[in-house]
Amino acid sequence: MKCIRMWRRIMVKNILLVALGGAVGSACRYLVTRVVDITAFPIATLAVNLLGCLLVGFLVGIMDRNFMPQEFKLLLISGFCGGFTTFSTFANESFAMMKAGDLLLSGLYIGVSVIFGILAVWFGLQLAK
C-alpha cells in the first residue's frame, strides 16, 4: 500500500511538470504566431517547429551528459516543447495547401519542415557539446 501511494505521488508530480511545461509552451506558441504570422505561407508554424526541434536537440544533448535532472525532461521536452511545437497544425496547413491546389508550396513546406527539423535537432545536439 505504501508503494502504491509513493507511485501515485510521483505520477502526480510528473503529470504536473508536463502540464506546467505544456501550458507555458502553448502560450509561447500563441505569442509567436501572433508576431510572425504575416504571410500566406505558414511561417509561424514552421518557426515554432524548427525552434522546438533545436531546443529538443539541445536539451537531449545536455541531459545525455547528466547536467539536468530527469524532471527537467518532463518539464521542458515533454511539456514545454510538446506544447510549443505543433504537428497537428503542420499537418492541417499542409493538407489545406494541397486541397487548394498549391502542391509545389505544400511539398516545399513539408520538405523544409522535415529536413530542417532533423537538422535543427542535430544542431541543438552540437550546441550542447
Coordinates of N, CA, C and O in Angstrom, one line a residue:
M1 N 0.8 -1.2 0.0 CA 0.0 0.0 0.0 C 0.9 1.3 0.0 O 0.6 2.2 -0.7
K2 N 1.9 1.2 0.8 CA 2.8 2.4 0.9 C 3.5 2.6 -0.5 O 3.7 3.7 -0.9
C3 N 3.8 1.5 -1.2 CA 4.4 1.6 -2.5 C 3.5 2.3 -3.5 O 3.9 3.1 -4.3
I4 N 2.2 1.9 -3.4 CA 1.2 2.5 -4.3 C 1.1 4.0 -4.1 O 1.0 4.8 -5.0
R5 N 1.0 4.4 -2.8 CA 0.9 5.8 -2.5 C 2.1 6.6 -3.0 O 2.0 7.7 -3.6
M6 N 3.3 6.0 -2.9 CA 4.5 6.7 -3.4 C 4.5 6.8 -4.9 O 4.8 7.8 -5.5
W7 N 4.1 5.7 -5.6 CA 3.9 5.7 -7.0 C 3.0 6.8 -7.5 O 3.2 7.6 -8.4
R8 N 1.8 6.9 -6.8 CA 0.8 7.9 -7.1 C 1.4 9.4 -7.0 O 1.1 10.2 -7.8
R9 N 2.1 9.6 -5.9 CA 2.7 10.9 -5.7 C 3.7 11.3 -6.8 O 3.7 12.4 -7.3
I10 N 4.5 10.3 -7.2 CA 5.4 10.5 -8.3 C 4.7 10.8 -9.6 O 5.1 11.7 -10.3
M11 N 3.6 10.0 -9.9 CA 2.9 10.2 -11.1 C 2.2 11.6 -11.1 O 2.2 12.3 -12.1
V12 N 1.6 12.0 -10.0 CA 1.0 13.3 -9.9 C 2.0 14.4 -10.2 O 1.8 15.4 -10.9
K13 N 3.2 14.3 -9.5 CA 4.3 15.3 -9.7 C 4.7 15.3 -11.2 O 4.8 16.4 -11.8
N14 N 4.9 14.2 -11.9 CA 5.2 14.1 -13.3 C 4.2 14.7 -14.2 O 4.5 15.5 -15.1
I15 N 2.9 14.4 -13.9 CA 1.8 15.0 -14.7 C 1.8 16.5 -14.5 O 1.6 17.2 -15.5
L16 N 2.0 17.0 -13.3 CA 2.0 18.4 -13.1 C 3.2 19.1 -13.8 O 3.0 20.2 -14.4
L17 N 4.3 18.5 -13.8 CA 5.5 19.0 -14.6 C 5.2 19.1 -16.1 O 5.5 20.2 -16.7
V18 N 4.6 18.1 -16.6 CA 4.3 18.1 -18.1 C 3.2 19.1 -18.3 O 3.3 19.9 -19.3
A19 N 2.2 19.2 -17.5 CA 1.1 20.2 -17.7 C 1.7 21.6 -17.6 O 1.3 22.5 -18.4
L20 N 2.5 21.9 -16.6 CA 3.1 23.2 -16.5 C 3.9 23.6 -17.7 O 3.7 24.7 -18.3
G21 N 4.8 22.7 -18.1 CA 5.6 23.0 -19.3 C 4.8 23.1 -20.5 O 5.0 24.0 -21.3
G22 N 3.7 22.3 -20.7 CA 2.9 22.4 -21.8 C 2.1 23.7 -21.9 O 1.9 24.3 -23.0
A23 N 1.6 24.1 -20.7 CA 0.9 25.4 -20.7 C 1.8 26.6 -21.1 O 1.4 27.4 -21.9
V24 N 3.0 26.6 -20.6 CA 3.9 27.7 -21.0 C 4.3 27.6 -22.5 O 4.3 28.6 -23.2
G25 N 4.6 26.4 -22.9 CA 4.9 26.2 -24.3 C 3.8 26.6 -25.3 O 4.0 27.2 -26.3
S26 N 2.5 26.2 -24.9 CA 1.4 26.6 -25.8 C 1.2 28.1 -25.8 O 0.9 28.7 -26.9
A27 N 1.4 28.8 -24.7 CA 1.3 30.2 -24.6 C 2.4 30.9 -25.5 O 2.1 31.8 -26.2
C28 N 3.6 30.3 -25.4 CA 4.7 30.9 -26.2 C 4.4 30.7 -27.7 O 4.7 31.6 -28.5
R29 N 3.8 29.5 -28.1 CA 3.5 29.3 -29.5 C 2.5 30.3 -29.9 O 2.6 30.8 -31.0
Y30 N 1.5 30.5 -29.1 CA 0.4 31.5 -29.5 C 1.1 32.9 -29.7 O 0.8 33.6 -30.7
L31 N 2.0 33.3 -28.8 CA 2.6 34.6 -29.0 C 3.4 34.7 -30.3 O 3.4 35.7 -31.0
V32 N 4.2 33.6 -30.6 CA 5.0 33.6 -31.8 C 4.1 33.7 -33.0 O 4.4 34.4 -33.9
T33 N 3.0 33.0 -33.0 CA 2.1 33.0 -34.2 C 1.4 34.4 -34.3 O 1.2 34.8 -35.4
R34 N 1.2 35.1 -33.3 CA 0.7 36.5 -33.4 C 1.7 37.5 -33.9 O 1.4 38.4 -34.6
V35 N 3.0 37.2 -33.6 CA 4.0 38.1 -34.0 C 4.5 37.8 -35.5 O 4.8 38.7 -36.3
V36 N 4.6 36.5 -35.8 CA 5.3 36.1 -37.0 C 4.3 35.8 -38.1 O 4.7 35.8 -39.3
D37 N 3.0 35.6 -37.9 CA 2.1 35.2 -38.9 C 1.7 36.3 -39.8 O 0.7 37.0 -39.7
I38 N 2.6 36.6 -40.8 CA 2.5 37.8 -41.6 C 2.3 37.4 -43.1 O 2.1 38.3 -43.9
T39 N 2.4 36.1 -43.5 CA 2.3 35.8 -44.9 C 1.3 34.6 -45.1 O 0.9 34.0 -44.1
A40 N 1.0 34.3 -46.3 CA 0.2 33.2 -46.6 C 0.9 31.9 -46.3 O 0.2 30.9 -46.0
F41 N 2.2 31.9 -46.5 CA 3.0 30.7 -46.1 C 3.0 30.5 -44.6 O 3.2 31.5 -43.9
P42 N 2.8 29.3 -44.1 CA 2.7 29.1 -42.6 C 4.0 29.2 -41.9 O 4.5 28.3 -41.3
I43 N 4.6 30.4 -42.0 CA 5.9 30.7 -41.4 C 5.9 30.5 -39.9 O 6.9 30.1 -39.3
A44 N 4.8 30.9 -39.2 CA 4.8 30.8 -37.8 C 4.9 29.4 -37.3 O 5.7 29.1 -36.4
T45 N 4.2 28.5 -37.9 CA 4.2 27.1 -37.5 C 5.6 26.5 -37.8 O 6.2 25.8 -37.0
L46 N 6.1 26.9 -39.0 CA 7.5 26.4 -39.3 C 8.5 26.9 -38.3 O 9.3 26.2 -37.8
A47 N 8.4 28.2 -37.9 CA 9.3 28.8 -36.9 C 9.2 28.0 -35.6 O 10.2 27.7 -35.0
V48 N 8.0 27.8 -35.1 CA 7.9 27.2 -33.7 C 8.4 25.7 -33.8 O 9.0 25.3 -32.9
N49 N 8.1 25.1 -34.9 CA 8.5 23.7 -35.0 C 10.0 23.5 -35.1 O 10.7 22.7 -34.5
L50 N 10.7 24.4 -35.9 CA 12.1 24.4 -36.0 C 12.8 24.8 -34.7 O 13.8 24.2 -34.3
L51 N 12.3 25.9 -34.1 CA 12.8 26.3 -32.8 C 12.7 25.1 -31.8 O 13.6 24.9 -31.0
G52 N 11.5 24.5 -31.8 CA 11.3 23.4 -30.9 C 12.2 22.2 -31.1 O 12.8 21.6 -30.2
C53 N 12.5 21.9 -32.4 CA 13.5 20.9 -32.7 C 14.9 21.2 -32.2 O 15.6 20.4 -31.7
L54 N 15.3 22.5 -32.4 CA 16.6 22.9 -32.0 C 16.7 22.8 -30.5 O 17.6 22.3 -29.9
L55 N 15.6 23.2 -29.8 CA 15.6 23.1 -28.3 C 15.6 21.7 -27.8 O 16.3 21.4 -26.9
V56 N 14.8 20.8 -28.5 CA 14.8 19.4 -28.1 C 16.3 18.8 -28.2 O 16.8 18.1 -27.4
G57 N 16.9 19.1 -29.4 CA 18.2 18.6 -29.6 C 19.2 19.1 -28.5 O 20.0 18.3 -28.0
F58 N 19.1 20.4 -28.2 CA 20.0 21.0 -27.2 C 19.7 20.3 -25.8 O 20.7 19.9 -25.1
L59 N 18.5 20.2 -25.4 CA 18.1 19.7 -24.1 C 18.5 18.2 -24.0 O 19.0 17.8 -23.0
V60 N 18.3 17.4 -25.1 CA 18.7 16.0 -25.0 C 20.2 15.9 -24.9 O 20.7 15.1 -24.2
G61 N 20.9 16.7 -25.6 CA 22.4 16.7 -25.5 C 22.9 17.0 -24.1 O 23.8 16.4 -23.6
I62 N 22.2 18.0 -23.5 CA 22.6 18.4 -22.1 C 22.2 17.2 -21.2 O 23.0 16.9 -20.3
M63 N 21.0 16.7 -21.3 CA 20.6 15.6 -20.4 C 21.4 14.3 -20.6 O 21.6 13.6 -19.6
D64 N 21.9 14.1 -21.8 CA 22.7 12.9 -22.1 C 24.0 13.0 -21.3 O 24.7 12.0 -21.0
R65 N 24.4 14.2 -21.0 CA 25.7 14.4 -20.2 C 25.4 14.6 -18.8 O 26.3 15.0 -18.0
N66 N 24.1 14.3 -18.4 CA 23.7 14.3 -17.0 C 23.9 15.7 -16.3 O 24.2 15.8 -15.1
F67 N 23.6 16.8 -17.1 CA 23.7 18.1 -16.5 C 22.4 18.6 -15.9 O 22.3 19.6 -15.3
M68 N 21.3 17.8 -16.2 CA 20.0 18.2 -15.7 C 19.3 17.0 -15.1 O 19.4 15.9 -15.6
P69 N 18.5 17.2 -14.1 CA 17.7 16.1 -13.5 C 16.6 15.6 -14.5 O 16.2 16.4 -15.4
Q70 N 16.2 14.4 -14.4 CA 15.1 13.8 -15.3 C 13.8 14.6 -15.2 O 13.1 14.7 -16.2
E71 N 13.5 15.3 -14.1 CA 12.3 16.1 -14.0 C 12.3 17.2 -15.1 O 11.2 17.6 -15.6
F72 N 13.5 17.7 -15.4 CA 13.6 18.7 -16.5 C 13.2 18.2 -17.8 O 12.7 18.9 -18.7
K73 N 13.4 16.9 -18.1 CA 13.0 16.2 -19.3 C 11.4 16.3 -19.4 O 10.9 16.7 -20.5
L74 N 10.8 16.0 -18.3 CA 9.3 16.1 -18.3 C 8.8 17.5 -18.5 O 7.9 17.8 -19.3
L75 N 9.4 18.4 -17.8 CA 9.0 19.8 -17.8 C 9.3 20.5 -19.2 O 8.5 21.1 -19.8
L76 N 10.5 20.3 -19.7 CA 11.0 21.0 -20.8 C 10.8 20.3 -22.2 O 10.4 21.0 -23.1
I77 N 11.0 19.0 -22.2 CA 10.9 18.3 -23.5 C 9.4 17.9 -23.7 O 8.8 18.3 -24.7
S78 N 8.9 17.0 -22.8 CA 7.5 16.6 -23.0 C 6.6 17.7 -22.8 O 5.6 17.8 -23.6
G79 N 6.8 18.6 -21.8 CA 5.9 19.7 -21.5 C 6.0 20.9 -22.5 O 5.2 21.1 -23.4
F80 N 7.1 21.6 -22.2 CA 7.3 22.9 -23.0 C 7.3 22.6 -24.5 O 6.6 23.2 -25.3
C81 N 8.3 21.8 -24.9 CA 8.4 21.6 -26.4 C 7.2 20.9 -27.0 O 6.8 21.2 -28.1
G82 N 6.6 20.0 -26.2 CA 5.4 19.4 -26.7 C 4.2 20.4 -26.9 O 3.5 20.3 -27.8
G83 N 4.1 21.4 -26.0 CA 3.1 22.4 -26.1 C 3.5 23.5 -27.1 O 2.7 24.1 -27.8
F84 N 4.8 23.7 -27.3 CA 5.3 24.8 -28.2 C 5.2 24.4 -29.6 O 4.8 25.1 -30.5
T85 N 5.6 23.1 -29.9 CA 5.6 22.7 -31.3 C 4.2 22.1 -31.6 O 3.4 21.8 -30.7
T86 N 3.9 22.0 -32.9 CA 2.6 21.5 -33.3 C 2.6 20.8 -34.6 O 2.6 21.3 -35.7
F87 N 2.5 19.5 -34.4 CA 2.5 18.6 -35.6 C 1.1 18.7 -36.2 O 0.9 18.6 -37.5
S88 N 0.0 18.8 -35.4 CA -1.3 18.8 -36.0 C -1.6 20.0 -36.8 O -2.2 19.9 -37.9
T89 N -1.1 21.2 -36.4 CA -1.2 22.4 -37.2 C -0.4 22.3 -38.5 O -0.9 22.6 -39.6
F90 N 0.8 21.7 -38.4 CA 1.6 21.5 -39.6 C 0.9 20.6 -40.6 O 0.8 20.9 -41.8
A91 N 0.3 19.5 -40.1 CA -0.4 18.6 -41.0 C -1.7 19.3 -41.6 O -1.9 19.1 -42.8
N92 N -2.4 20.0 -40.8 CA -3.6 20.7 -41.3 C -3.2 21.8 -42.3 O -3.9 21.9 -43.4
E93 N -2.2 22.5 -42.1 CA -1.8 23.5 -43.1 C -1.3 22.9 -44.4 O -1.6 23.4 -45.5
S94 N -0.6 21.8 -44.2 CA -0.1 21.1 -45.4 C -1.3 20.6 -46.2 O -1.3 20.7 -47.5
F95 N -2.2 20.0 -45.6 CA -3.4 19.5 -46.2 C -4.2 20.6 -46.9 O -4.7 20.5 -48.0
A96 N -4.3 21.7 -46.2 CA -5.1 22.9 -46.8 C -4.4 23.4 -48.0 O -5.1 23.7 -49.0
M97 N -3.1 23.4 -48.1 CA -2.4 23.9 -49.3 C -2.6 22.9 -50.4 O -2.8 23.3 -51.6
M98 N -2.5 21.6 -50.1 CA -2.8 20.5 -51.1 C -4.2 20.7 -51.7 O -4.4 20.6 -52.9
K99 N -5.2 20.8 -50.8 CA -6.6 20.9 -51.2 C -6.8 22.1 -52.0 O -7.6 22.1 -53.0
A100 N -6.1 23.2 -51.8 CA -6.2 24.5 -52.6 C -5.5 24.3 -53.9 O -5.5 25.3 -54.7
G101 N -4.7 23.2 -54.1 CA -4.0 23.0 -55.4 C -2.6 23.6 -55.4 O -1.9 23.6 -56.4
D102 N -2.1 24.0 -54.2 CA -0.8 24.5 -54.1 C 0.2 23.4 -53.8 O 0.8 23.3 -52.7
L103 N 0.3 22.4 -54.7 CA 1.1 21.2 -54.5 C 2.6 21.5 -54.3 O 3.3 20.9 -53.5
L104 N 3.1 22.5 -55.1 CA 4.5 22.8 -55.0 C 4.8 23.5 -53.7 O 5.8 23.1 -53.0
L105 N 3.9 24.4 -53.2 CA 4.1 25.1 -52.0 C 4.0 24.1 -50.8 O 4.8 24.1 -49.9
S106 N 3.0 23.2 -50.9 CA 2.8 22.2 -49.8 C 4.0 21.3 -49.7 O 4.5 20.9 -48.6
G107 N 4.5 20.9 -50.9 CA 5.7 20.0 -50.9 C 6.9 20.7 -50.3 O 7.7 20.1 -49.6
L108 N 7.1 21.9 -50.7 CA 8.2 22.7 -50.1 C 8.0 22.8 -48.6 O 9.0 22.6 -47.9
Y109 N 6.9 23.1 -48.1 CA 6.6 23.3 -46.7 C 6.9 22.0 -46.0 O 7.6 22.0 -44.9
I110 N 6.4 20.9 -46.5 CA 6.6 19.6 -45.9 C 8.1 19.2 -45.9 O 8.7 18.8 -44.8
G111 N 8.8 19.4 -47.0 CA 10.2 19.1 -47.1 C 11.0 19.9 -46.2 O 11.9 19.4 -45.5
V112 N 10.8 21.2 -46.2 CA 11.6 22.1 -45.4 C 11.4 21.8 -43.9 O 12.3 21.8 -43.1
S113 N 10.1 21.6 -43.5 CA 9.8 21.3 -42.1 C 10.5 20.0 -41.7 O 11.1 20.0 -40.6
V114 N 10.5 18.9 -42.4 CA 11.1 17.7 -42.0 C 12.6 17.7 -42.1 O 13.3 17.4 -41.1
I115 N 13.1 18.1 -43.2 CA 14.6 18.2 -43.3 C 15.2 19.1 -42.4 O 16.2 18.8 -41.6
F116 N 14.7 20.4 -42.3 CA 15.3 21.4 -41.4 C 15.0 21.0 -40.0 O 15.8 21.4 -39.1
G117 N 13.9 20.4 -39.7 CA 13.6 19.9 -38.3 C 14.6 18.9 -37.8 O 15.2 19.1 -36.7
I118 N 15.0 18.0 -38.7 CA 16.0 17.0 -38.3 C 17.4 17.7 -38.1 O 18.1 17.4 -37.2
L119 N 17.7 18.6 -39.1 CA 18.9 19.3 -39.0 C 19.0 20.2 -37.7 O 20.0 20.3 -37.1
A120 N 17.8 20.8 -37.3 CA 17.8 21.6 -36.1 C 18.0 20.8 -34.9 O 18.7 21.2 -33.9
V121 N 17.5 19.5 -34.8 CA 17.8 18.6 -33.7 C 19.3 18.3 -33.6 O 19.9 18.4 -32.6
W122 N 19.9 18.0 -34.8 CA 21.3 17.7 -34.8 C 22.1 19.0 -34.4 O 23.0 18.8 -33.6
F123 N 21.7 20.1 -34.9 CA 22.4 21.4 -34.5 C 22.3 21.6 -33.0 O 23.3 22.0 -32.3
G124 N 21.1 21.4 -32.4 CA 20.9 21.5 -31.0 C 21.8 20.6 -30.2 O 22.4 21.0 -29.2
L125 N 22.0 19.4 -30.7 CA 22.9 18.4 -30.0 C 24.3 18.9 -30.1 O 25.1 18.8 -29.1
Q126 N 24.7 19.5 -31.2 CA 26.1 20.0 -31.4 C 26.3 21.2 -30.4 O 27.4 21.3 -29.8
L127 N 25.3 22.0 -30.2 CA 25.4 23.2 -29.3 C 25.6 22.7 -27.9 O 26.2 23.4 -27.1
A128 N 25.0 21.6 -27.5 CA 25.1 21.1 -26.2 C 26.4 20.5 -25.8 O 26.7 20.2 -24.7
K129 N 27.3 20.2 -26.8 CA 28.6 19.6 -26.6 C 29.5 20.5 -25.9 O 29.5 21.7 -26.0

